[in-house]
Short mmCIF file of C-alpha atoms in Angstrom, two decimals:
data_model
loop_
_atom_site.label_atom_id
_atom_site.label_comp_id
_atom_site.label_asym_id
_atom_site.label_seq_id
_atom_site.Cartn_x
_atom_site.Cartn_y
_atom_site.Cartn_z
CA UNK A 1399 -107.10 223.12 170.41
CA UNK A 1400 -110.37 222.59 168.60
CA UNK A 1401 -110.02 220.08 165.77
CA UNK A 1402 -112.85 220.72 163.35
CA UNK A 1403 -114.10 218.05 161.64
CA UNK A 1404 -115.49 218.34 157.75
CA UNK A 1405 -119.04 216.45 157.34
CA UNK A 1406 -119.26 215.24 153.67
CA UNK A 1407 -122.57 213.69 152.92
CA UNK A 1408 -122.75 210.70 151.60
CA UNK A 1409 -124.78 210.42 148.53
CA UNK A 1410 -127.31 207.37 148.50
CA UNK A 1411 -126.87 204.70 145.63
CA UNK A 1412 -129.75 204.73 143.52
CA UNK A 1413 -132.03 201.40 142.08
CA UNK A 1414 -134.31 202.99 139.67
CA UNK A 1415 -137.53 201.17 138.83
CA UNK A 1416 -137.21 201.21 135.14
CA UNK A 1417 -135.02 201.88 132.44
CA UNK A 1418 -137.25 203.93 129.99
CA UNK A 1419 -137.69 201.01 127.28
CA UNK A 1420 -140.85 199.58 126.17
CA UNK A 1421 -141.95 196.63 128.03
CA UNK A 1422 -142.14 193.88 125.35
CA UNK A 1423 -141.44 194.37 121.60
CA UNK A 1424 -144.99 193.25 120.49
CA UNK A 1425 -148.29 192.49 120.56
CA UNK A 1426 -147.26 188.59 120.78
CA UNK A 1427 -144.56 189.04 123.38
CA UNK A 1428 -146.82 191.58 125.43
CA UNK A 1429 -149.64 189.42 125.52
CA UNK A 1430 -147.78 186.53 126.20
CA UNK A 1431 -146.26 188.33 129.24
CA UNK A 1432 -149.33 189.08 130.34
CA UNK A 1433 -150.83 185.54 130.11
CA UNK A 1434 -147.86 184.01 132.27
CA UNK A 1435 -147.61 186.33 134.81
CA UNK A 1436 -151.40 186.65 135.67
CA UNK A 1437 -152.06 182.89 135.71
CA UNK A 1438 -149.33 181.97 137.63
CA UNK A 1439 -150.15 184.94 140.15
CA UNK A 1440 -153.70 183.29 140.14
CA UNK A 1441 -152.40 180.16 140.64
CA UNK A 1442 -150.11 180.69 143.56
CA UNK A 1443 -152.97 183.41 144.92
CA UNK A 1444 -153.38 181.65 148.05
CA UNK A 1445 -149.65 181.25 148.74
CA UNK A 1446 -148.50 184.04 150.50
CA UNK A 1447 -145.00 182.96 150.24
CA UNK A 1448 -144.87 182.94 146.65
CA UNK A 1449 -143.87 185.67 145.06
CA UNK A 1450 -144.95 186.08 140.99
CA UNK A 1451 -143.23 188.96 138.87
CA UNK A 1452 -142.63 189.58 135.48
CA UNK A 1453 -140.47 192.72 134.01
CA UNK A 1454 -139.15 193.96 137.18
CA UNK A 1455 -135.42 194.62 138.05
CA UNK A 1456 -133.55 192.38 140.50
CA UNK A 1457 -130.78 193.58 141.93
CA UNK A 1458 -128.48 191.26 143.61
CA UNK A 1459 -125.47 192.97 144.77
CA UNK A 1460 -126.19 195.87 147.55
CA UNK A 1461 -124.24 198.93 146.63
CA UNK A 1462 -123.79 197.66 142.95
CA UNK A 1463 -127.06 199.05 140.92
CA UNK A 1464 -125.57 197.89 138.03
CA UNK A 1465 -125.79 194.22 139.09
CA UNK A 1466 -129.53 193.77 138.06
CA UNK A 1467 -131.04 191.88 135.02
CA UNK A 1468 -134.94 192.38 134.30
CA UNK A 1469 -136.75 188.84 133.54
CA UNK A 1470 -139.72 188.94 131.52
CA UNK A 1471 -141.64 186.34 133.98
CA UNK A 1472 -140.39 185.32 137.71
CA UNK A 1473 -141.55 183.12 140.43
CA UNK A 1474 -139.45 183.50 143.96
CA UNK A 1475 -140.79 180.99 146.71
CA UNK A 1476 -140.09 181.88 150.71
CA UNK A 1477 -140.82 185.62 150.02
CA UNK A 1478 -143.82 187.43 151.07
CA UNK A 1479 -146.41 187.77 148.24
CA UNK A 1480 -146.80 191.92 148.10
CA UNK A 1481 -146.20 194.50 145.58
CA UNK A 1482 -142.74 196.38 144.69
CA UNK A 1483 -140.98 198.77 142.52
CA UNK A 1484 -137.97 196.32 141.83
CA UNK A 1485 -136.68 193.41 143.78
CA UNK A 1486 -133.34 193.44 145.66
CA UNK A 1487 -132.36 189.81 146.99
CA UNK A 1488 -130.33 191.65 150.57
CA UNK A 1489 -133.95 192.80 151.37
CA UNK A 1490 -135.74 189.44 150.52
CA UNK A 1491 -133.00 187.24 152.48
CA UNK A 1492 -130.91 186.86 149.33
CA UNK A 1493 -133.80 184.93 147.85
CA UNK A 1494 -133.41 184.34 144.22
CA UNK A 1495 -136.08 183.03 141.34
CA UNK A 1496 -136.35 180.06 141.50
CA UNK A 1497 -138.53 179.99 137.74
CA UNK A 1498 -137.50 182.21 135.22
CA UNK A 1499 -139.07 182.65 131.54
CA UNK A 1500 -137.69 184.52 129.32
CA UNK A 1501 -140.03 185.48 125.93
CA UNK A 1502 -137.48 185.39 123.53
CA UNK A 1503 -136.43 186.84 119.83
CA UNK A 1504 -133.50 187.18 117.26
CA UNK A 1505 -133.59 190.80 118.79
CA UNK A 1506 -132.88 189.44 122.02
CA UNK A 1507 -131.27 185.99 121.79
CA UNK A 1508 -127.66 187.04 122.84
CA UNK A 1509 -128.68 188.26 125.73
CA UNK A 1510 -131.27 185.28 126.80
CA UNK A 1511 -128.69 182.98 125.80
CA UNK A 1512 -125.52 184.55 126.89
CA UNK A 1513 -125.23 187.36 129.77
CA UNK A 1514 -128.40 186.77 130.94
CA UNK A 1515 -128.42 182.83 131.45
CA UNK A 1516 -125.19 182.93 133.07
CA UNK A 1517 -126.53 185.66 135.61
CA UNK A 1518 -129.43 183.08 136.41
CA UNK A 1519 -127.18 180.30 136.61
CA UNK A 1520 -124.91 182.53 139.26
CA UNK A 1521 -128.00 183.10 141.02
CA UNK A 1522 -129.12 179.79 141.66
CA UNK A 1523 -132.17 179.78 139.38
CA UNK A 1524 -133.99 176.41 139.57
CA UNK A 1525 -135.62 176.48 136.10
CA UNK A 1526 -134.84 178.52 132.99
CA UNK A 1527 -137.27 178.66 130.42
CA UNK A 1528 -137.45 180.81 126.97
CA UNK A 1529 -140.23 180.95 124.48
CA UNK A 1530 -140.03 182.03 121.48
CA UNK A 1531 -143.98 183.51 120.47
CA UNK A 1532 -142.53 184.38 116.47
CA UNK A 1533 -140.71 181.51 116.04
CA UNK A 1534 -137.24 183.18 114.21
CA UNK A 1535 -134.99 181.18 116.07
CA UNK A 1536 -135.60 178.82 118.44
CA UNK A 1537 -136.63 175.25 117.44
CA UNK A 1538 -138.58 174.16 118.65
CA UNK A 1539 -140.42 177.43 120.20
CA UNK A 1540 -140.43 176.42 123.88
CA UNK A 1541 -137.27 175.13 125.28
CA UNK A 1542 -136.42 174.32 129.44
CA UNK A 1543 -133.24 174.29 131.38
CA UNK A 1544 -132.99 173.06 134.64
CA UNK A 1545 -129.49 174.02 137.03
CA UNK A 1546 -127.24 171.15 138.50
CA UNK A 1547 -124.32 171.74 139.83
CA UNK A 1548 -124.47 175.30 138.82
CA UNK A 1549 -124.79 174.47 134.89
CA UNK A 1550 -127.60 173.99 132.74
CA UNK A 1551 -129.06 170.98 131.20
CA UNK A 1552 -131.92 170.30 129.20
CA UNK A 1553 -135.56 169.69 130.28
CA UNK A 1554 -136.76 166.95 128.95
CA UNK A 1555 -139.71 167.34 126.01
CA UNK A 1556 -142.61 165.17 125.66
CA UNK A 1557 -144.85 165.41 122.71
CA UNK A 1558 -148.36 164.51 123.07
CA UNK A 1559 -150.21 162.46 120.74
CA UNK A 1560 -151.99 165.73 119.44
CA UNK A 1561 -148.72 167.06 118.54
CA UNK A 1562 -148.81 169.77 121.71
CA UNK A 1563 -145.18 170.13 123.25
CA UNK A 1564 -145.45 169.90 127.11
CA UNK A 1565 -142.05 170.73 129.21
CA UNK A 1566 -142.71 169.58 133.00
CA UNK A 1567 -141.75 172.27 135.29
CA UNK A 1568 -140.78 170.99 138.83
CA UNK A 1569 -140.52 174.02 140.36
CA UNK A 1570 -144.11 175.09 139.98
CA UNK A 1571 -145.07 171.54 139.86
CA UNK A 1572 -147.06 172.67 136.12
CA UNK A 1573 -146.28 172.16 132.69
CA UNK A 1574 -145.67 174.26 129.81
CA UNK A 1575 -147.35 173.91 126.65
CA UNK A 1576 -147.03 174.66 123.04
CA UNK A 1577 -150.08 174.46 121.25
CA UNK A 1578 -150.39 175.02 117.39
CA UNK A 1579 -147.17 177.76 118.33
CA UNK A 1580 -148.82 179.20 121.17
CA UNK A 1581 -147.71 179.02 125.21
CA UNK A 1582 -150.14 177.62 127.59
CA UNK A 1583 -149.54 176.57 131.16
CA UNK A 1584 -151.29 173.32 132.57
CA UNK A 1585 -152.02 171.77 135.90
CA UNK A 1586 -151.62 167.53 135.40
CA UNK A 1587 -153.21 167.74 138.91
CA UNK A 1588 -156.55 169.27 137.31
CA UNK A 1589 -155.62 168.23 134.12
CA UNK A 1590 -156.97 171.61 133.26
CA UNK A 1591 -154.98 174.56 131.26
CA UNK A 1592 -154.44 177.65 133.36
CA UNK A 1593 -156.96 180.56 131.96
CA UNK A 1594 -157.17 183.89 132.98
CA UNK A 1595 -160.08 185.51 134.68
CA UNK A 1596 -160.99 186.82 131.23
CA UNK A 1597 -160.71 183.62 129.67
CA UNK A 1598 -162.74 181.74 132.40
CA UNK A 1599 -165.25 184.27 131.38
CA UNK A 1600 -165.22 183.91 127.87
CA UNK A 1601 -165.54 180.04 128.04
CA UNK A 1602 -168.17 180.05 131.03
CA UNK A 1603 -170.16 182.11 128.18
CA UNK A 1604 -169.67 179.93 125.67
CA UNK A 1605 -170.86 176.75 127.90
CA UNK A 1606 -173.78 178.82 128.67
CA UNK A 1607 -174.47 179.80 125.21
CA UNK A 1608 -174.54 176.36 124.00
CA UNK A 1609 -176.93 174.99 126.84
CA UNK A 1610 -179.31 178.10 125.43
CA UNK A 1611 -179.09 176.96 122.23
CA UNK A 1612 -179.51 173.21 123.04
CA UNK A 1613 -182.71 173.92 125.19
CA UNK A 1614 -184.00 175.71 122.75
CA UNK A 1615 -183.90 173.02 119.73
CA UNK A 1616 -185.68 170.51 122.75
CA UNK A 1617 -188.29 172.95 122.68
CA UNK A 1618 -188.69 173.26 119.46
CA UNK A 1619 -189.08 169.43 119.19
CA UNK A 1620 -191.70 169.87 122.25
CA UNK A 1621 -189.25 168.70 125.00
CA UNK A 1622 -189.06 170.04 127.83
CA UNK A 1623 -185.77 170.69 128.50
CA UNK A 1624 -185.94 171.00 132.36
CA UNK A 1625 -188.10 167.90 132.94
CA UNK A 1626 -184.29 165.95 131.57
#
């Protein structure tokens, strides 16, 4: 007897790239985006085992696509530093974020404060930041939590004697800074703030506009300003 047997395809389980809504709800929260994610890819440029994202889905349950949250800025260290569509921790040898920042509003608060920090907190995320560009809600703008034990606790805030705000971030062994409302991330081991590549430009400009000017007011006052 011939036993037929019925072949029923098996339909694979989707991860789309994107969910169709804008990318930031501003021109403060887009630009701020922008700023963390290129400086810190800058920063960690010649790591190739750090891996720096920002508004791209993680999915961290195979099989489940609805197990994914989208942080606005990520940093995953032991992962090789290359482009992707989304990120799915069974592919990257269940390696989570270990930074997370979040660039918060009223509009989004529940979220950033409920579902979404206790998905971080079940994934093991190091460091939990949120900043808050408008300033509706949180005071004061930039807050830190760091995970022990899997619960969060405070990071500690310092305020410098210029009034900036400066949260230490062990993770990416930087700081965070609030200055006059605005986020800015800094390098104690430089001591230097973390610029883009258009900002380096702009400033390099500026230095080199101000030596032009300087050289010539010497002239003017008949000094020679490369004999100095």
């Amino acid at each position: 007897m011939t036993v037929s047997i019925e072949y029923i395809p098996v339909t694979p389980i989707e991860y789309p790239d994107e969910d169709g809504k804008p990318m930031a709800e501003g021109d403060l929260q887009r630009k701020c985006l922008v700023y963390a994610t290129t400086v810190l890819e800058i920063y960690f440029q010649n790591h190739p085992d750090v891996y720096v994202a920002g508004n791209l889905f993680i999915y961290y349950e195979k099989g489940y696509p609805e197990s994914v949250v989208a942080p606005d800025v990520f940093v995953v260290f032991g992962v090789e530093n290359r482009d992707r569509r989304s990120y799915k921790t069974w592919e990257e040898n269940n390696q989570t974020p270990d930074f997370v920042l979040e660039i918060t509003s009223k509009a989004t608060r529940s979220k950033d404060q409920g579902a979404k920090k206790g998905i971080y907190a079940f994934l093991g995320v190091c460091e939990y930041f949120q900043y808050d560009p408008t300033g509706d809600y949180l005071n004061p703008q930039l807050q830190g939590l760091h995970l022990v034990d899997g619960n969060y606790f405070p990071v500690a805030t310092n305020t410098l004697s210029d009034g900036t705000v400066s949260l230490p971030s062990e993770v990416l062994g930087l700081e965070l800074r609030l200055e006059a409302g605005k986020l800015r991330f800094y390098n104690p081991a430089t001591s230097q703030i973390l610029l883009t590549h258009e900002e380096e430009a702009t400033a390099r400009q500026a230095v080199e506009e101000k030596a032009q000017r300087l050289a010539a007011k010497l002239r003017e006052l008949n000094i020679d300003p490369d004999s100095l």
